[in-house]
Backbone as a printed PyTorch tensor [residue, N CA C, xyz], in Angstrom:
tensor([[[  0.1940,  21.7270,   2.8990],
         [  0.3140,  20.3200,   2.5580],
         [ -0.8830,  19.5740,   3.1400]],

        [[ -1.5810,  18.8700,   2.2780],
         [ -2.6830,  18.0150,   2.7020],
         [ -2.1630,  16.5850,   2.8330]],

        [[ -2.8340,  15.7860,   3.6480],
         [ -2.4590,  14.3850,   3.8240],
         [ -3.6840,  13.5230,   3.5580]],

        [[ -3.5040,  12.5320,   2.7020],
         [ -4.5390,  11.5500,   2.4000],
         [ -4.1810,  10.2670,   3.1510]],

        [[ -5.1470,   9.7260,   3.8910],
         [ -4.9330,   8.5090,   4.6660],
         [ -5.6980,   7.3520,   4.0560]],

        [[ -5.0560,   6.2110,   3.9680],
         [ -5.7170,   4.9470,   3.6550],
         [ -5.3010,   4.0080,   4.7760]],

        [[ -6.2460,   3.6490,   5.6350],
         [ -5.9430,   2.8210,   6.8030],
         [ -6.5520,   1.4360,   6.6950]],

        [[ -5.8120,   0.4670,   7.2060],
         [ -6.2910,  -0.9140,   7.3210],
         [ -6.7300,  -1.5090,   5.9800]],

        [[ -5.9740,  -1.2020,   4.9470],
         [ -6.2230,  -1.7450,   3.6050],
         [ -5.6750,  -3.1720,   3.5780]],

        [[ -6.5370,  -4.1350,   3.3000],
         [ -6.1230,  -5.5400,   3.2490],
         [ -6.1390,  -6.0340,   1.8170]],

        [[ -5.0910,  -6.8130,   1.4980],
         [ -4.9610,  -7.3460,   0.1530],
         [ -4.2340,  -8.6910,   0.2330]],

        [[ -4.5260,  -9.5450,  -0.7300],
         [ -3.8560, -10.8390,  -0.8320],
         [ -2.6290, -10.6900,  -1.7220]],

        [[ -1.5170, -11.2570,  -1.2780],
         [ -0.3070, -11.2600,  -2.0970],
         [  0.5500, -12.4470,  -1.6830]],

        [[  1.4800, -12.7930,  -2.5250],
         [  2.4160, -13.8650,  -2.1880],
         [  3.6470, -13.2090,  -1.5870]],

        [[  3.8920, -13.5170,  -0.3090],
         [  4.9980, -12.8930,   0.3930],
         [  5.5960, -13.8560,   1.4030]],

        [[  6.9090, -13.8710,   1.4520],
         [  7.5900, -14.6810,   2.4550],
         [  8.8290, -15.3360,   1.9110]],

        [[  9.6960, -15.7060,   2.8340],
         [ 10.9510, -16.3600,   2.4550],
         [ 10.9330, -17.8500,   2.7710]],

        [[  9.9540, -18.2890,   3.5550],
         [  9.8740, -19.6970,   3.9290],
         [  8.9510, -20.4410,   2.9720]],

        [[  9.2520, -21.7160,   2.7050],
         [  8.4330, -22.4860,   1.7540],
         [  6.9450, -22.4580,   2.0660]],

        [[  6.5600, -22.5320,   3.3450],
         [  5.1300, -22.5260,   3.6950],
         [  4.4730, -21.1980,   3.3220]],

        [[  5.2500, -20.1140,   3.3230],
         [  4.7140, -18.8010,   2.9690],
         [  4.6070, -18.6410,   1.4550]],

        [[  5.4970, -19.2900,   0.7360],
         [  5.5370, -19.1460,  -0.7160],
         [  4.4710, -19.9780,  -1.4170]],

        [[  3.8830, -20.9230,  -0.6880],
         [  2.9230, -21.8480,  -1.2940],
         [  1.5690, -21.2080,  -1.5910]],

        [[  1.1580, -20.2400,  -0.7710],
         [ -0.1730, -19.6480,  -0.9350],
         [ -0.1220, -18.1460,  -0.7040]],

        [[ -1.1200, -17.4560,  -1.2350],
         [ -1.2410, -16.0250,  -0.9700],
         [ -1.5870, -15.8040,   0.4940]],

        [[ -1.1470, -14.6620,   1.0090],
         [ -1.4210, -14.2940,   2.3870],
         [ -2.0640, -12.9180,   2.4200]],

        [[ -2.7530, -12.6340,   3.5030],
         [ -3.3300, -11.3160,   3.6930],
         [ -2.2980, -10.4010,   4.3360]],

        [[ -2.0980,  -9.2460,   3.7180],
         [ -1.2840,  -8.2030,   4.3400],
         [ -2.1990,  -7.0110,   4.5840]],

        [[ -1.8810,  -6.2820,   5.6290],
         [ -2.6370,  -5.0860,   5.9690],
         [ -1.7080,  -3.8980,   5.8720]],

        [[ -2.1470,  -2.8720,   5.1580],
         [ -1.3300,  -1.6790,   4.9580],
         [ -2.0710,  -0.4320,   5.3850]],

        [[ -1.3000,   0.5330,   5.8030],
         [ -1.8130,   1.8780,   6.0120],
         [ -0.8670,   2.8280,   5.2860]],

        [[ -1.4500,   3.7960,   4.6020],
         [ -0.6720,   4.7650,   3.8360],
         [ -1.0190,   6.1660,   4.2880]],

        [[ -0.0140,   7.0110,   4.3310],
         [ -0.2030,   8.4470,   4.4850],
         [  0.5030,   9.0790,   3.2980]],

        [[ -0.2270,   9.8650,   2.5130],
         [  0.3120,  10.4460,   1.2830],
         [  0.2270,  11.9580,   1.3400]],

        [[  1.3460,  12.6120,   1.1460],
         [  1.3700,  14.0650,   1.1220],
         [  0.9660,  14.5930,  -0.2430]],

        [[  0.0950,  15.6020,  -0.2270],
         [ -0.3820,  16.2270,  -1.4610],
         [ -0.0550,  17.7100,  -1.3940]],

        [[  0.5850,  18.2230,  -2.4260],
         [  0.9320,  19.6380,  -2.4790],
         [ -0.3060,  20.5030,  -2.3450]],

        [[ -0.2140,  21.5330,  -1.5410],
         [ -1.3680,  22.4200,  -1.3710],
         [ -1.4030,  23.5300,  -2.4190]],

        [[ -0.4810,  23.4850,  -3.3890],
         [ -0.4850,  24.4770,  -4.4560],
         [ -1.7870,  24.4320,  -5.2430]],

        [[ -2.2170,  23.2240,  -5.5800],
         [ -3.5000,  23.0440,  -6.2710],
         [ -4.4140,  22.3000,  -5.3140]],

        [[ -4.7950,  22.9330,  -4.2430],
         [ -5.5050,  22.2850,  -3.1560],
         [ -6.9430,  21.9360,  -3.4960]],

        [[ -7.2600,  20.6770,  -3.3410],
         [ -8.6420,  20.2410,  -3.5250],
         [ -9.5370,  20.8390,  -2.4540]],

        [[ -8.9440,  21.2240,  -1.3310],
         [ -9.7140,  21.8830,  -0.2820],
         [-10.2890,  23.2080,  -0.7520]],

        [[ -9.5890,  23.8740,  -1.6540],
         [-10.0780,  25.1370,  -2.2040],
         [-10.9300,  24.9170,  -3.4550]],

        [[-10.4780,  23.9980,  -4.3150],
         [-11.1540,  23.8230,  -5.6060],
         [-12.3290,  22.8510,  -5.5560]],

        [[-12.3000,  21.8890,  -4.6110],
         [-13.3040,  20.8350,  -4.5270],
         [-13.3090,  19.9850,  -5.8000]],

        [[-12.1140,  19.7980,  -6.3770],
         [-11.9520,  19.0770,  -7.6440],
         [-11.0220,  17.8830,  -7.4200]],

        [[-11.4940,  16.7040,  -7.7570],
         [-10.7210,  15.4750,  -7.5570],
         [ -9.3970,  15.5070,  -8.3240]],

        [[ -9.3230,  16.2660,  -9.4010],
         [ -8.0870,  16.3580, -10.1780],
         [ -6.9740,  17.0810,  -9.4280]],

        [[ -7.3170,  17.7510,  -8.3300],
         [ -6.3280,  18.4870,  -7.5430],
         [ -5.8300,  17.7100,  -6.3310]],

        [[ -6.0890,  16.4230,  -6.3280],
         [ -5.6590,  15.6070,  -5.1930],
         [ -5.3470,  14.1930,  -5.6690]],

        [[ -5.0980,  13.3160,  -4.7360],
         [ -4.8850,  11.8980,  -5.0390],
         [ -6.2120,  11.1750,  -4.8140]],

        [[ -6.6740,  10.5010,  -5.8290],
         [ -7.9190,   9.7400,  -5.7450],
         [ -7.6010,   8.4190,  -5.0440]],

        [[ -7.9310,   8.3240,  -3.7700],
         [ -7.5450,   7.1520,  -2.9790],
         [ -8.2090,   5.8750,  -3.4780]],

        [[ -9.3740,   5.9710,  -4.1010],
         [-10.0120,   4.7740,  -4.6700],
         [ -9.1600,   4.2100,  -5.8040]],

        [[ -8.5630,   5.0930,  -6.6050],
         [ -7.6900,   4.6390,  -7.6920],
         [ -6.3900,   4.0600,  -7.1420]],

        [[ -5.8910,   4.6250,  -6.0510],
         [ -4.6800,   4.0800,  -5.4190],
         [ -4.9510,   2.6550,  -4.9530]],

        [[ -6.0600,   2.4450,  -4.2590],
         [ -6.4090,   1.1160,  -3.7510],
         [ -6.5940,   0.1300,  -4.8990]],

        [[ -7.3040,   0.5450,  -5.9310],
         [ -7.5340,  -0.3250,  -7.0920],
         [ -6.2110,  -0.7070,  -7.7540]],

        [[ -5.3410,   0.2610,  -7.9300],
         [ -4.0350,   0.0100,  -8.5800],
         [ -3.1730,  -0.9180,  -7.7340]],

        [[ -3.1060,  -0.6540,  -6.4320],
         [ -2.2990,  -1.4910,  -5.5520],
         [ -2.8560,  -2.9100,  -5.4830]],

        [[ -4.1610,  -3.0420,  -5.3680],
         [ -4.7680,  -4.3730,  -5.3030],
         [ -4.4030,  -5.1850,  -6.5480]],

        [[ -4.5270,  -4.5770,  -7.7130],
         [ -4.1960,  -5.2690,  -8.9620],
         [ -2.7380,  -5.6920,  -9.0260]],

        [[ -1.8480,  -4.8280,  -8.6160],
         [ -0.4170,  -5.1430,  -8.6480],
         [ -0.0380,  -6.1950,  -7.6090]],

        [[ -0.4920,  -6.0060,  -6.3840],
         [ -0.0440,  -6.8780,  -5.3010],
         [ -0.6090,  -8.2860,  -5.4170]],

        [[ -1.8070,  -8.4270,  -5.9640],
         [ -2.3880,  -9.7590,  -6.1180],
         [ -1.6630, -10.5810,  -7.1790]],

        [[ -0.9190,  -9.9310,  -8.0560],
         [ -0.2360, -10.6580,  -9.1250],
         [  1.2790, -10.7290,  -8.9400]],

        [[  1.7950, -10.2270,  -7.8330],
         [  3.2480, -10.2080,  -7.6020],
         [  3.6330, -11.1090,  -6.4460]],

        [[  4.9460, -11.2950,  -6.3100],
         [  5.5070, -12.0630,  -5.2130],
         [  6.6530, -11.2810,  -4.5920]],

        [[  6.6890, -11.2630,  -3.2640],
         [  7.7330, -10.5550,  -2.5250],
         [  8.3330, -11.4990,  -1.4930]],

        [[  9.6150, -11.3360,  -1.2240],
         [ 10.2490, -12.1040,  -0.1620],
         [ 10.0380, -11.4460,   1.1860]],

        [[ 10.2490, -10.1420,   1.2360],
         [ 10.2150,  -9.4080,   2.5040],
         [  9.1780,  -8.2940,   2.5010]],

        [[  8.6740,  -7.9810,   3.6900],
         [  7.7500,  -6.8580,   3.8430],
         [  8.4020,  -5.5520,   3.4080]],

        [[  9.6930,  -5.4170,   3.6620],
         [ 10.4060,  -4.1980,   3.2830],
         [ 10.3710,  -3.9750,   1.7760]],

        [[ 10.5080,  -5.0400,   1.0120],
         [ 10.4510,  -4.9400,  -0.4570],
         [  9.0460,  -4.5430,  -0.9110]],

        [[  8.0310,  -5.1390,  -0.2930],
         [  6.6530,  -4.7890,  -0.6130],
         [  6.3900,  -3.3210,  -0.3010]],

        [[  6.8170,  -2.8510,   0.8700],
         [  6.6150,  -1.4490,   1.2520],
         [  7.3220,  -0.5040,   0.2900]],

        [[  8.5290,  -0.8550,  -0.1140],
         [  9.2690,  -0.0150,  -1.0680],
         [  8.5590,   0.0190,  -2.4180]],

        [[  8.0340,  -1.1240,  -2.8590],
         [  7.2900,  -1.1780,  -4.1160],
         [  6.0710,  -0.2600,  -4.0580]],

        [[  5.3130,  -0.3400,  -2.9660],
         [  4.1200,   0.4810,  -2.7940],
         [  4.4880,   1.9620,  -2.7970]],

        [[  5.5080,   2.3270,  -2.0410],
         [  5.9190,   3.7290,  -1.9510],
         [  6.3270,   4.2650,  -3.3180]],

        [[  7.1210,   3.5120,  -4.0450],
         [  7.5840,   3.9510,  -5.3670],
         [  6.4200,   4.1050,  -6.3290]],

        [[  5.5040,   3.1460,  -6.3370],
         [  4.3430,   3.2190,  -7.2320],
         [  3.5230,   4.4760,  -6.9570]],

        [[  3.2300,   4.7510,  -5.6910],
         [  2.3950,   5.9140,  -5.3530],
         [  3.1190,   7.2180,  -5.6670]],

        [[  4.4090,   7.2990,  -5.3720],
         [  5.1660,   8.5180,  -5.6620],
         [  5.2180,   8.7940,  -7.1620]],

        [[  5.4670,   7.7460,  -7.9460],
         [  5.6330,   7.9290,  -9.3910],
         [  4.3090,   8.0650, -10.1470]],

        [[  3.3380,   7.2430,  -9.8260],
         [  2.1030,   7.2370, -10.6060],
         [  1.0460,   8.2250, -10.1140]],

        [[  1.0840,   8.5700,  -8.8440],
         [  0.0560,   9.4470,  -8.2960],
         [  0.6230,  10.7910,  -7.8340]],

        [[  1.8960,  11.0020,  -8.0920],
         [  2.5830,  12.2650,  -7.8050],
         [  2.4090,  12.7410,  -6.3570]],

        [[  2.4490,  11.8010,  -5.4130],
         [  2.4360,  12.1940,  -4.0040],
         [  3.7410,  12.9380,  -3.7180]],

        [[  3.6820,  13.9460,  -2.8580],
         [  4.8920,  14.6760,  -2.4670],
         [  5.7750,  13.8110,  -1.5860]],

        [[  5.1400,  13.0140,  -0.7590],
         [  5.8330,  12.0650,   0.1020],
         [  4.8430,  10.9810,   0.4940]],

        [[  5.3720,   9.8770,   1.0490],
         [  4.4950,   8.7800,   1.4720],
         [  5.0970,   8.0750,   2.6730]],

        [[  4.2250,   7.6250,   3.5430],
         [  4.6030,   6.7620,   4.6660],
         [  3.7630,   5.5000,   4.5280]],

        [[  4.4270,   4.3400,   4.5530],
         [  3.7600,   3.0560,   4.3830],
         [  4.0320,   2.1860,   5.6020]],

        [[  2.9840,   1.6050,   6.1500],
         [  3.1710,   0.5490,   7.1510],
         [  2.4850,  -0.6960,   6.6060]],

        [[  3.1210,  -1.8460,   6.8030],
         [  2.5890,  -3.0850,   6.2600],
         [  2.8440,  -4.2130,   7.2570]],

        [[  1.8650,  -5.1160,   7.3700],
         [  1.9840,  -6.2450,   8.2890],
         [  1.3340,  -7.4710,   7.6790]],

        [[  1.9480,  -8.6330,   7.9160],
         [  1.3230,  -9.9040,   7.5630],
         [  0.4340, -10.2930,   8.7300]],

        [[ -0.7630, -10.7070,   8.4290],
         [ -1.7170, -11.0440,   9.4880],
         [ -1.6310, -12.5160,   9.8620]],

        [[ -1.5570, -12.7760,  11.1530],
         [ -1.6400, -14.1340,  11.6660],
         [ -0.4880, -15.0480,  11.3390]],

        [[  0.6940, -14.5250,  11.0960],
         [  1.8100, -15.3780,  10.7090],
         [  2.5910, -15.9320,  11.8970]],

        [[  2.6290, -15.1900,  12.9920],
         [  3.3960, -15.6480,  14.1420],
         [  2.4480, -15.8600,  15.3200]],

        [[  2.4910, -17.0170,  15.8750],
         [  1.6080, -17.3820,  16.9920],
         [  1.7910, -16.4180,  18.1550]],

        [[  0.6800, -15.9080,  18.6720],
         [  0.7120, -15.0050,  19.8110],
         [  1.0000, -13.5540,  19.4700]],

        [[  1.1070, -13.2470,  18.1680],
         [  1.3600, -11.8810,  17.7120],
         [  0.2160, -11.4750,  16.8050]],

        [[ -0.3980, -10.3300,  17.1150],
         [ -1.5530,  -9.8770,  16.3360],
         [ -1.1760,  -9.6080,  14.8810]],

        [[ -0.0920,  -8.8830,  14.6520],
         [  0.3280,  -8.5340,  13.2820],
         [  1.8010,  -8.7890,  13.1100]]])
């Protein structure tokens, strides 16, 4: 099993349950870990078709998240996980997501 990492990916999206959050897009930061089956290992073939093209994942997520609205981070994380599992055939995925600068005195 190979793992593809996308760390510190920042994107603008509309997220939040409070009126001040719903008024404007906010920056969220995500990190993804995606499991790739080693049956058709890109490590052996050196072929992008045998793995997950992380540039396409980022492009797809950016397009979706910039045009959607979420109430909770949990909903956003579930959306991201489902999209990657279904569209990019990841064996498994781990998603972490944080809103930047929303709570005073808290980094994320």
